[in-house]
Amino acid sequence: MPITPTHFVNWFRDSAPYIHAHRNKTFVIFFSGETIMDNCDDLIHDLSLLKSLGIRLVLVHGIRPQIDQRLKQQNICSDFHKNLRITDDLALQCVKEAAGLVRVEIEALLSMGLANSPMAGAKIKVASGNFITAKPLGIIDGIDYQHTGQVRRIEHLAIHQQLDQDNVILISPIGYSPSGEIFNLAAEQVATEVAIALKAEKLILLTENSYTKDQQLIQQMTTEEAKSLLQQDISSTLFHSLNAAIQSCQHGVNRVHLINRKIDGALLLELFTRDGTGTLISATPFESIRPANLNDIAGILELIKPLERQGILVKRSREKLEMQINDYIVIERDGLIIGCTAYHLMQETGAAEIACLAIHPEYQKSARGNNLLDHLVKKAKKQQLSMLFVLSTQTMHWFIERGFKETEIQALPEQRQEFYNYKRNAKVLCKKI
Ligand SMILES: CC(C)(COP(=O)(O)OP(=O)(O)OC[C@H]1O[C@@H](n2cnc3c(N)ncnc32)[C@H](O)[C@@H]1OP(=O)(O)O)[C@@H](O)C(=O)NCCC(=O)NCCS
């Protein structure tokens, strides 16, 4: 279907809040060696777009298949223990070759800028270097990992300096020791440690699959849920990604996204649309918007009573709330009701009334009110309504700033006009859907 100008304009406008939110934030993005082996031009274009939108980009790449390829050419097979390669002298040589080659290939892709191509005018400068200090992993369960190492320190100040100079950072899974030794590192562990050291806003791991349960995408996971998945029989790549996510969340990275790299534009969808395409893992307890049930009544009353006393909300009895509970939508955070609203549908008139919108004072000004309103607008669109309206005495401007217009009482559905309280004298605001 061709994109109409209206579609384009609406889509572009809808991305604006995300563009503002991500600007000047540091994102660490990991992609595997397999990604480089496939055609990754589109991914590189998307990364270049993120850079041009002001995101501070740190890229960490893997090299596993490139190492395997080199070993195979010599008829050698690596031994693995606990999903990690045991890097002997020969394997280390392959690691060095693979890392050099992959880095150069990525740098070349990031340097593209032909006229009329997606990267025209991008002029990306890439900085790589000895940002990772490593130490040997040592001997575990009696097995000597030889040149396989683990991260000891990240030169985070040096990386931030490079980011301040508008460079994209490219990091290979190689670390150096103060004695000049080279270590083969797990790229996911490098990405994790880098994200933690930089206090990155996000760690994004491009994975080989989407994470699903009963064929449905798992959109969110707590670190606890991720940990229990780790106990199950899972692939090595999933193991590394989940482990990275858990470690990062436990050490202060707020958001870790696992995104299926095989979905075209998955990175952009995840970062610039509300629903995304990936799995978000976060340490903090989740908040969700959901329909209310009878168990929420005490929480809703606690939230709205002070506002009723101030005359901001109309008084509602517990009985009335119980009767209309199916009209209510709440925001639950860690078991607490911190926001609510009601959506009274008048189907035959093609309209619905928004009422009882409230966000707990401690949680205001973080777009939660906005999110509830968005939720209702979506619901109204789905039900093909033509109008949403609200009666307000003190919050008119909040609604006006979100596309509502003041209107006459006569514009209300007749059944609602009958119950209009002239003593309260609320303004009528409506939004066309
Ligand atoms: C109105 C309300 C639901 C907004 O919730 P929220 O989660 O803070 O909403 P958002 O984060 O999207 O919006 C915050 C913005 O709205 C503004 N705002 C809050 N109350 C407002 C009001 N009465 N009039 C105009 N703007 C208002 C805030 O100042 C903030 O703007 P700023 O960041 O520019 O300073 C919340 O303030 C509330 O519960 N108010 C008391 C109950 C109420 O008035 N309900 C409406 C009944 S009709």
XYZ file of C-alpha atoms and ligand atoms in Angstrom:
481
model
C 0.000 0.000 0.000
C 1.537 3.361 -0.957
C 2.282 5.734 1.918
C 0.079 8.798 1.686
C 1.424 12.224 2.736
C -0.979 12.155 5.716
C 0.361 8.769 6.850
C 3.881 10.013 6.525
C 3.250 13.240 8.425
C 1.377 11.439 11.241
C 4.028 8.761 11.501
C 6.828 11.326 11.614
C 5.028 13.416 14.218
C 4.362 10.338 16.357
C 8.096 9.590 16.463
C 8.905 13.060 17.824
C 8.596 12.193 21.546
C 10.976 9.270 21.109
C 13.467 11.362 19.160
C 13.481 13.940 21.966
C 13.764 11.249 24.634
C 16.728 9.455 23.038
C 18.787 12.509 22.076
C 22.169 12.682 23.896
C 21.558 9.318 25.569
C 24.212 6.598 25.449
C 23.102 3.313 23.878
C 25.361 0.263 23.814
C 24.365 -1.980 20.924
C 25.630 -5.532 20.538
C 25.411 -7.505 17.305
C 26.785 -10.949 16.577
C 29.407 -12.140 14.115
C 26.538 -13.821 12.216
C 25.010 -10.384 11.631
C 28.169 -9.269 9.806
C 28.215 -12.450 7.730
C 24.691 -11.738 6.486
C 23.955 -8.624 4.509
C 23.845 -6.013 7.266
C 23.615 -2.860 5.133
C 20.147 -2.019 6.458
C 21.311 -2.368 10.056
C 24.231 -0.045 9.358
C 21.851 2.494 7.776
C 19.635 2.313 10.859
C 22.633 2.779 13.165
C 23.700 5.777 11.130
C 20.185 7.197 11.485
C 20.346 6.761 15.280
C 23.655 8.593 15.279
C 22.223 11.474 13.258
C 19.349 11.749 15.771
C 21.868 12.567 18.482
C 22.199 9.156 20.156
C 25.658 8.431 21.569
C 26.421 5.079 19.992
C 28.728 2.390 21.299
C 28.793 -0.700 19.070
C 30.103 -4.039 20.305
C 30.435 -6.798 17.726
C 30.868 -10.556 17.999
C 33.272 -12.733 16.020
C 32.307 -16.347 16.863
C 31.505 -17.641 13.338
C 34.543 -15.847 11.902
C 36.774 -17.620 14.465
C 35.102 -20.955 13.687
C 35.615 -20.392 9.972
C 39.346 -19.891 10.432
C 39.698 -22.882 12.713
C 37.782 -25.034 10.231
C 40.156 -24.047 7.446
C 42.875 -25.647 9.580
C 40.684 -28.652 10.467
C 40.624 -27.643 14.119
C 37.628 -27.582 16.422
C 37.520 -25.491 19.606
C 36.569 -26.992 22.927
C 33.875 -25.189 24.904
C 33.121 -25.310 28.591
C 30.052 -23.625 30.077
C 29.267 -22.006 26.701
C 32.718 -20.382 26.501
C 35.500 -21.184 24.053
C 38.803 -22.465 25.395
C 41.246 -20.307 23.461
C 44.560 -22.048 22.840
C 47.455 -20.465 20.898
C 46.046 -21.429 17.503
C 42.562 -20.219 18.360
C 44.014 -16.923 19.611
C 45.614 -16.376 16.217
C 42.175 -16.907 14.623
C 40.610 -14.525 17.167
C 43.079 -11.775 16.225
C 42.495 -12.264 12.508
C 38.702 -12.415 12.881
C 38.542 -9.321 15.099
C 40.717 -7.294 12.730
C 38.768 -8.302 9.666
C 35.326 -7.742 11.155
C 36.293 -4.367 12.586
C 37.606 -3.169 9.238
C 34.437 -4.373 7.489
C 32.182 -2.534 9.932
C 34.288 0.624 9.665
C 34.003 0.436 5.877
C 30.206 0.063 6.084
C 29.942 2.989 8.495
C 32.053 5.120 6.151
C 29.650 4.792 3.221
C 28.125 8.015 2.005
C 27.329 7.820 -1.677
C 24.966 10.503 -2.944
C 21.329 9.348 -3.023
C 22.083 6.434 -0.652
C 20.623 6.246 2.878
C 23.989 7.287 4.275
C 24.578 10.299 2.049
C 25.990 13.087 4.192
C 26.286 10.884 7.298
C 30.059 11.426 7.657
C 30.380 9.085 10.607
C 33.707 9.002 12.412
C 34.485 5.697 14.097
C 36.770 5.340 17.109
C 38.136 1.972 18.201
C 40.953 1.298 20.621
C 42.321 -0.394 23.684
C 39.337 0.491 25.846
C 39.120 -2.934 27.514
C 41.582 -4.225 30.086
C 41.231 -7.963 30.607
C 42.516 -10.748 32.815
C 42.592 -14.502 32.256
C 39.444 -16.422 33.072
C 41.818 -18.981 34.561
C 41.043 -22.573 35.452
C 37.447 -23.559 36.137
C 36.397 -27.099 37.066
C 40.003 -28.097 36.362
C 39.788 -26.727 32.798
C 42.333 -24.110 31.756
C 40.695 -21.507 29.538
C 44.140 -20.288 28.378
C 43.675 -17.092 26.313
C 39.983 -16.745 27.103
C 39.647 -13.780 29.400
C 37.206 -11.659 31.300
C 36.794 -7.905 31.520
C 38.830 -6.300 34.272
C 38.304 -2.623 33.552
C 36.678 -0.381 30.951
C 38.285 2.943 30.070
C 34.928 4.660 30.392
C 36.297 8.193 30.563
C 38.194 7.691 27.300
C 35.035 6.317 25.667
C 32.959 9.256 26.914
C 35.582 11.664 25.564
C 35.288 10.052 22.142
C 31.491 10.207 22.332
C 31.698 13.885 23.315
C 33.672 14.414 20.110
C 30.764 13.004 18.130
C 32.457 9.684 17.319
C 30.762 6.303 17.127
C 32.658 3.791 19.263
C 33.318 0.352 17.856
C 34.497 -2.298 20.300
C 35.757 -5.792 19.449
C 35.603 -8.648 21.976
C 39.309 -8.449 22.693
C 40.987 -7.244 25.869
C 44.570 -6.419 26.747
C 46.376 -7.017 30.024
C 48.895 -4.615 31.574
C 51.550 -7.228 30.720
C 50.636 -6.899 27.035
C 48.719 -10.162 26.653
C 45.672 -10.463 24.418
C 42.472 -12.127 25.596
C 39.474 -13.476 23.744
C 36.317 -12.221 25.467
C 32.635 -13.056 25.173
C 31.224 -10.120 23.183
C 28.012 -10.068 25.221
C 30.054 -9.769 28.415
C 32.007 -6.881 26.881
C 28.759 -5.136 25.902
C 27.425 -5.653 29.430
C 30.512 -4.287 31.165
C 30.690 -1.343 28.771
C 27.019 -0.471 29.354
C 27.509 -0.658 33.130
C 30.754 1.369 33.122
C 29.302 4.065 30.870
C 26.039 4.149 32.875
C 24.332 3.706 29.525
C 20.661 4.488 29.150
C 20.130 1.271 27.228
C 21.865 -1.946 26.336
C 20.452 -3.347 23.120
C 21.291 -6.913 22.149
C 20.477 -7.898 18.593
C 19.611 -11.576 18.827
C 18.959 -14.409 16.412
C 15.326 -14.947 17.494
C 12.395 -13.215 19.127
C 11.615 -14.443 22.623
C 8.178 -15.949 22.637
C 5.883 -17.848 24.951
C 2.963 -19.753 23.438
C 3.968 -18.178 20.109
C 3.442 -14.681 21.498
C 6.304 -12.199 21.760
C 7.400 -11.708 25.377
C 7.310 -7.911 25.498
C 8.601 -7.504 29.027
C 10.512 -9.606 31.489
C 11.745 -8.889 34.969
C 15.291 -9.927 35.790
C 13.759 -12.641 37.996
C 11.825 -14.065 35.030
C 14.956 -13.890 32.884
C 16.865 -15.776 35.599
C 14.340 -18.587 35.653
C 14.554 -18.861 31.847
C 18.304 -19.220 32.241
C 17.751 -22.417 34.248
C 15.939 -24.015 31.314
C 17.527 -25.824 28.399
C 18.231 -22.886 26.091
C 20.556 -22.183 23.171
C 24.026 -20.789 23.785
C 23.182 -17.443 22.129
C 20.048 -17.012 24.256
C 22.091 -17.932 27.315
C 24.675 -15.210 26.603
C 22.018 -12.557 25.838
C 19.928 -13.291 28.929
C 22.996 -13.388 31.116
C 24.095 -10.017 29.736
C 20.639 -8.567 30.345
C 20.496 -9.795 33.939
C 23.993 -8.579 34.798
C 23.365 -5.131 33.271
C 20.037 -4.676 35.023
C 21.535 -5.698 38.344
C 24.260 -3.083 37.922
C 22.250 -0.028 37.083
C 21.390 -0.207 33.374
C 17.705 0.648 33.380
C 16.641 -0.916 30.148
C 17.928 -3.904 28.207
C 16.263 -4.709 24.899
C 16.562 -8.068 23.155
C 15.690 -7.452 19.530
C 15.423 -9.993 16.719
C 17.939 -8.770 14.158
C 16.190 -10.695 11.373
C 13.126 -8.422 11.484
C 13.694 -5.592 9.027
C 13.939 -2.292 10.916
C 13.435 -3.988 14.309
C 15.777 -1.520 15.988
C 13.794 1.483 14.743
C 10.475 -0.113 15.642
C 11.694 -0.832 19.151
C 13.041 2.656 19.740
C 10.478 4.827 17.981
C 7.132 3.098 18.416
C 5.144 2.528 21.569
C 4.791 -1.236 21.290
C 8.202 -2.090 19.807
C 9.171 -5.520 18.502
C 11.570 -6.785 21.125
C 11.702 -8.013 24.702
C 12.416 -5.420 27.341
C 14.179 -6.584 30.476
C 14.280 -4.280 33.429
C 15.200 -4.581 37.076
C 12.613 -2.145 38.321
C 9.127 -3.427 38.977
C 6.840 -2.934 36.081
C 3.961 -0.675 35.669
C 1.025 -1.641 33.598
C -2.159 -0.085 32.374
C -5.012 -2.561 32.703
C -8.784 -2.771 33.168
C -9.796 -2.393 36.815
C -11.479 -5.124 38.848
C -13.292 -5.178 42.178
C -10.019 -5.722 44.071
C -8.867 -2.299 42.896
C -11.689 -0.350 44.502
C -9.848 0.434 47.730
C -6.837 1.662 45.748
C -8.978 3.804 43.444
C -10.845 5.355 46.390
C -7.597 6.170 48.139
C -6.382 7.901 45.005
C -9.501 9.946 44.262
C -10.792 10.889 47.710
C -8.401 13.850 48.210
C -9.322 15.129 44.736
C -13.025 14.830 45.506
C -12.483 16.869 48.666
C -10.801 19.584 46.587
C -13.756 19.561 44.165
C -11.497 18.500 41.278
C -13.336 15.214 40.857
C -17.059 14.538 41.315
C -17.857 12.536 44.471
C -18.423 8.819 43.829
C -19.738 6.348 46.344
C -18.138 2.941 46.764
C -21.402 1.392 45.494
C -21.359 3.440 42.300
C -17.724 2.577 41.750
C -18.510 -1.104 42.236
C -21.348 -0.931 39.728
C -19.231 0.819 37.112
C -15.937 -0.931 37.780
C -15.831 -2.346 34.244
C -15.543 1.213 32.902
C -12.372 1.860 34.899
C -8.776 1.534 33.814
C -5.916 1.693 36.271
C -2.158 2.032 36.329
C -0.731 -0.528 38.690
C 2.832 -0.178 39.858
C 4.322 -2.826 42.058
C 0.878 -3.778 43.334
C -0.213 -0.188 43.961
C -2.863 1.738 42.068
C -1.119 4.955 41.098
C -3.467 6.118 38.352
C -7.009 5.616 37.170
C -9.597 6.813 34.739
C -13.094 5.885 33.672
C -14.372 5.461 30.136
C -18.167 5.633 29.950
C -19.240 4.414 26.528
C -22.383 5.786 24.886
C -22.284 3.491 21.886
C -25.453 4.688 20.163
C -24.161 8.263 20.072
C -20.669 7.257 18.926
C -19.172 8.957 21.959
C -17.510 8.128 25.260
C -16.931 10.226 28.353
C -13.580 10.339 30.096
C -14.020 10.752 33.828
C -12.184 10.313 37.083
C -8.734 10.770 35.555
C -6.187 10.907 38.349
C -2.511 10.207 38.851
C -1.054 9.887 42.334
C 0.787 13.163 43.121
C 4.115 11.340 43.597
C 3.897 9.950 40.093
C 2.677 12.985 38.186
C 4.545 14.765 35.397
C 6.033 11.594 33.920
C 3.512 11.261 31.095
C 1.373 8.736 32.943
C -1.729 10.898 32.509
C -0.790 11.138 28.863
C -0.430 7.367 28.592
C -3.864 6.805 30.102
C -5.349 9.298 27.672
C -3.556 7.616 24.742
C -4.975 4.316 25.916
C -8.497 5.739 25.853
C -8.036 7.367 22.461
C -6.843 4.035 21.042
C -9.846 2.306 22.585
C -12.207 4.880 21.091
C -10.574 4.464 17.674
C -10.919 0.704 17.901
C -14.616 1.111 18.736
C -14.916 3.540 15.809
C -16.283 6.328 17.987
C -16.414 9.841 16.624
C -15.893 11.759 19.862
C -14.401 11.648 23.328
C -15.507 14.241 25.854
C -14.675 15.257 29.379
C -16.214 17.642 31.920
C -13.605 19.537 33.864
C -13.437 22.352 36.397
C -9.688 22.706 36.876
C -7.887 20.655 34.268
C -9.178 22.242 31.062
C -5.789 23.264 29.787
C -4.294 19.818 30.288
C -6.922 18.455 27.903
C -6.691 21.408 25.488
C -2.938 20.828 25.218
C -3.764 17.284 24.174
C -6.128 18.136 21.335
C -9.446 18.741 23.139
C -11.586 21.781 22.324
C -14.017 23.615 24.551
C -17.578 23.200 23.399
C -21.224 23.857 24.394
C -23.224 21.650 26.736
C -25.570 21.100 23.781
C -22.773 19.248 21.978
C -22.978 16.469 24.590
C -25.052 13.352 23.857
C -28.589 14.052 25.046
C -28.510 11.373 27.710
C -25.465 13.126 29.229
C -26.955 16.622 28.973
C -29.765 15.488 31.260
C -27.299 14.837 34.044
C -25.224 17.978 33.558
C -24.723 19.599 36.965
C -25.227 23.355 36.478
C -24.127 24.009 40.046
C -20.727 22.461 39.337
C -20.590 24.421 36.064
C -17.841 22.278 34.547
C -16.451 23.115 31.120
C -17.216 20.657 28.349
C -14.229 19.616 26.262
C -14.302 17.266 23.348
C -11.880 15.601 20.985
C -12.822 14.297 17.564
C -11.519 10.814 16.955
C -4.107 15.929 35.206
C -3.263 14.738 35.615
C -4.078 13.465 35.448
C -2.036 14.661 34.740
O -1.259 13.560 35.088
P 0.292 13.481 34.767
O 0.724 12.052 34.798
O 1.045 14.420 35.600
O 0.255 13.952 33.236
P 1.410 14.280 32.235
O 2.695 13.839 32.722
O 1.028 13.844 30.908
O 1.340 15.882 32.181
C 2.028 16.677 33.033
C 1.841 18.112 32.592
O 0.490 18.509 32.786
C 0.503 19.706 33.532
N -0.713 19.797 34.333
C -1.028 19.103 35.431
N -2.227 19.508 35.883
C -2.657 20.471 35.050
C -3.821 21.297 35.003
N -4.778 21.217 35.919
N -3.933 22.170 33.982
C -2.962 22.283 33.056
N -1.839 21.543 33.059
C -1.695 20.653 34.053
C 1.737 19.606 34.390
O 2.141 20.852 34.847
C 2.719 19.012 33.412
O 3.192 19.972 32.537
P 4.717 20.468 32.590
O 5.545 19.213 32.517
O 4.821 21.293 31.404
O 4.910 21.220 33.811
C -2.769 14.865 37.088
O -2.133 16.112 37.224
C -3.854 14.731 38.114
O -4.121 13.640 38.599
N -4.471 15.846 38.481
C -5.496 15.880 39.475
C -6.783 15.264 38.959
C -7.370 15.952 37.754
O -7.239 17.133 37.561
N -8.033 15.129 36.906
C -8.731 15.598 35.739
C -10.192 15.662 36.042
S -11.082 16.301 34.701
